[in-house]
């Protein structure tokens, strides 16, 4: 009486216009009549009764067949939203399982493209809790990466921080942190290391709490300056009495 359509049942929620009831699992299919490259199956969300257009579509989900080579079907799943009378692709799931946000051809498992400064990823807790960003790898050798945070300048790696295995390859329970940078025209090289005992090395694998090696042809090994006019530069070296 209210314009509801039901299949397999006479019962429905008052907010539903279309209800399908099937014993056990329920399936709804959108199918093309041909198994061919370039064919798509589209589910639109829209307002009004006008023909399909960006002015009335509120969202869309599209499955694209992009390969039937060798008789094997491959497809991508695309998600669109309307950002002001403009239906644009926002999320892509490739046949490989790679997910692109703002990018249609992701090259990583999760690939995000931004166009605004300060945009990216946020993990926020509203309670009295903390958040984790976890790397976990079962490496076999010492001093190998279990995770890296990398920075690129227009496609070229310029700096990164690596979290690496320690020397206990039996228990696999110690680790080091290394910092890498690239000089102009060069590759990234290790510059700083914090070992599993907390020893800090600059230009060297540390054997002291602070271990510095400078292999440059000129320049100071260390420089300390006092910028306040009412104070003098001081270095305090103290030991337990």
C-alpha atoms as one frame of an Amber mdcrd trajectory, in Angstrom:
protein
   0.000   0.000   0.000   2.923   2.350   0.583   4.663   1.542  -2.704   6.864
  -1.179  -1.202   8.059  -4.114  -3.325   8.729  -7.430  -1.604  10.141 -10.687
  -2.956   9.916 -13.902  -0.918   8.055 -12.209   1.939   5.086 -10.040   2.745
   6.882  -8.362   5.633   8.952  -5.195   5.325  10.321  -2.280   7.301   8.423
   0.948   6.831  11.623   2.671   5.644  12.311   0.046   2.939  10.922   0.330
  -0.573  12.443  -2.929  -1.824  12.810  -6.063   0.321  14.161  -9.479  -0.710
  13.872 -12.402   1.680  15.540 -15.719   0.896  16.232 -18.710   3.188  19.893
 -18.736   4.229  22.286 -16.587   2.218  20.810 -13.932  -0.081  22.353 -12.761
  -3.340  21.599  -9.864  -5.655  23.402  -9.735  -9.009  24.020  -7.033 -11.588
  25.171  -8.803 -14.749  26.385  -7.990 -18.250  25.371 -10.282 -21.084  28.958
 -10.491 -22.379  32.257 -11.545 -20.847  34.261  -8.813 -22.587  36.966  -6.260
 -21.841  35.553  -2.814 -21.142  32.156  -3.977 -19.941  30.943  -2.581 -16.616
  28.264  -3.319 -14.066  27.088  -0.124 -12.364  24.990   0.530  -9.268  23.903
   4.174  -9.064  22.486   6.201  -6.190  20.545   9.241  -7.398  17.775  11.780
  -6.799  14.874  12.649  -9.064  13.779  10.942 -12.277  16.072  12.597 -14.848
  18.554  10.652 -16.951  21.846   9.675 -15.367  23.968  12.814 -14.868  26.376
  14.356 -12.348  23.634  16.769 -11.321  21.442  14.001  -9.891  23.828  11.166
  -8.978  24.808  11.077  -5.311  27.175   8.120  -5.666  28.030   5.110  -7.763
  29.742   1.728  -7.507  31.183   0.340 -10.721  32.758  -3.032 -11.525  34.984
  -2.797 -14.613  36.136  -5.806 -16.618  39.645  -4.959 -17.784  40.958  -8.323
 -18.923  39.611 -11.606 -20.229  42.979 -12.753 -21.564  43.275 -16.539 -21.704
  39.681 -16.897 -20.599  40.460 -15.571 -17.104  38.245 -12.740 -15.878  39.874
  -9.761 -14.135  38.030  -6.725 -12.833  38.395  -3.585 -10.730  35.859  -2.072
  -8.325  35.438   1.717  -8.429  33.650   3.977  -5.950  32.363   7.439  -6.926
  30.957  10.337  -4.885  29.552  13.698  -5.928  31.657  16.680  -4.897  29.459
  19.439  -6.364  27.594  18.320  -9.494  30.706  16.335 -10.343  30.646  12.570
  -9.947  34.303  11.619  -9.481  36.128   8.423  -8.683  37.406   8.452  -5.110
  38.408   4.855  -4.288  39.688   2.032  -6.483  40.148  -1.631  -5.611  42.244
  -3.329  -8.279  42.016  -6.987  -9.225  45.318  -7.445  -7.333  43.688  -6.233
  -4.103  45.570  -2.928  -4.153  43.500   0.013  -2.918  43.830   3.526  -4.284
  42.367   6.573  -2.534  42.391   9.538  -4.884  44.412   7.522  -7.388  43.065
   5.188 -10.041  46.151   3.040 -10.538  47.570   2.142  -7.097  51.059   0.636
  -7.071  51.039  -0.300  -3.358  48.559  -2.287  -1.270  47.297   1.093  -0.033
  48.105   4.068  -2.279  46.874   7.555  -1.336  47.103  10.671  -3.507  46.575
  14.079  -1.881  46.201  17.552  -3.366  46.144  19.585  -0.149  49.029  20.419
   2.154  48.838  18.656   5.513  46.452  16.010   4.185  47.149  12.300   4.646
  46.528   9.716   7.354  45.405  10.308  10.922  44.959   7.745  13.691  43.089
   9.448  16.512  41.980   8.214  19.896  39.268  10.152  21.714  39.794   8.296
  24.980  42.663   7.766  27.410  44.403   5.345  25.023  47.322   5.263  22.585
  47.649   4.252  18.942  50.131   1.974  17.158  51.788   1.948  13.769  53.225
  -1.552  13.540  55.878  -3.186  11.356  56.265  -6.949  11.764  58.521  -9.112
   9.594  60.184 -12.494  10.127  63.655 -11.632   8.839  66.393 -14.285   8.894
  69.520 -12.111   9.103  70.894  -9.380  11.344  70.805  -5.698  10.348  67.961
  -6.099   7.849  64.886  -3.914   7.599  61.639  -4.914   9.305  60.088  -1.577
   8.373  60.929   1.791   6.826  59.490   5.292   6.691  60.654   6.880   3.440
  60.564  10.379   1.988  60.690  11.058  -1.767  61.268  14.320  -3.628  59.303
  14.120  -6.885  59.897  10.389  -7.163  63.484  10.279  -5.841  64.265   8.855
  -2.389  66.016  11.517  -0.297  65.748  10.269   3.288  64.340   7.464   5.379
  64.308   5.863   8.796  64.674   2.092   9.061  63.779  -0.251  11.890  66.205
  -3.155  11.649  66.920  -6.512  13.194  69.610  -6.873  15.839  72.199  -9.635
  16.032  70.093 -12.176  17.983  68.770 -14.150  15.008  67.768 -17.053  17.282
  65.375 -15.276  19.644  64.672 -12.425  17.216  64.075  -9.961  20.026  66.560
  -7.084  19.669  66.695  -4.263  17.167  68.291  -1.038  15.990  67.094   2.207
  14.390  68.998   3.772  11.490  68.622   7.149   9.769  69.548   7.594   6.113
  69.941  10.684   3.903  70.997  11.377   0.327  73.433  14.055  -0.820  72.714
  15.836  -4.101  73.066  13.415  -6.999  73.710  10.470  -4.700  71.962   7.592
  -2.966  70.697   7.259   0.583  73.402   6.269   3.063  73.236   5.537   6.766
  74.172   8.617   8.825  72.968   7.860  12.362  72.413   4.625  14.274  70.872
   3.825  17.656  71.815   0.284  18.637  69.986  -2.217  20.819  71.800  -0.933
  23.948  70.864   2.688  23.284  74.340   3.638  22.065  74.214   6.544  19.598
  76.499   6.584  16.588  77.003   9.354  14.038  78.852   8.093  11.001  79.801
   4.876  12.793  78.437   1.774  14.474  78.602   3.016  18.080  80.803   1.504
  20.766  80.211   4.325  23.272  77.147   6.173  24.560  77.921   8.814  21.910
  80.274   7.760  19.120  81.116  10.177  16.287  83.264   9.605  13.206  83.698
  12.350  10.598  85.268  11.291   7.292  85.089  14.704   5.625  88.285  16.352
   4.414  87.573  19.559   6.340  85.212  21.002   8.944  84.705  20.714  12.693
  83.953  17.398  14.348  81.563  19.215  16.691  80.558  22.819  17.263  78.757
  24.287  20.277  77.561  27.903  20.370  75.828  30.026  22.981  73.450  32.509
  21.374  72.358  34.334  24.540  74.408  37.474  25.199  74.294  37.159  29.007
  75.662  33.629  29.102  78.889  31.948  28.071  79.293  28.652  26.267  79.773
  25.792  28.716  80.119  22.030  28.472  79.600  20.003  31.646  81.194  16.593
  32.036  80.239  14.902  35.300  80.559  11.462  36.847  79.182   9.848  40.000
  81.119  10.618  43.163
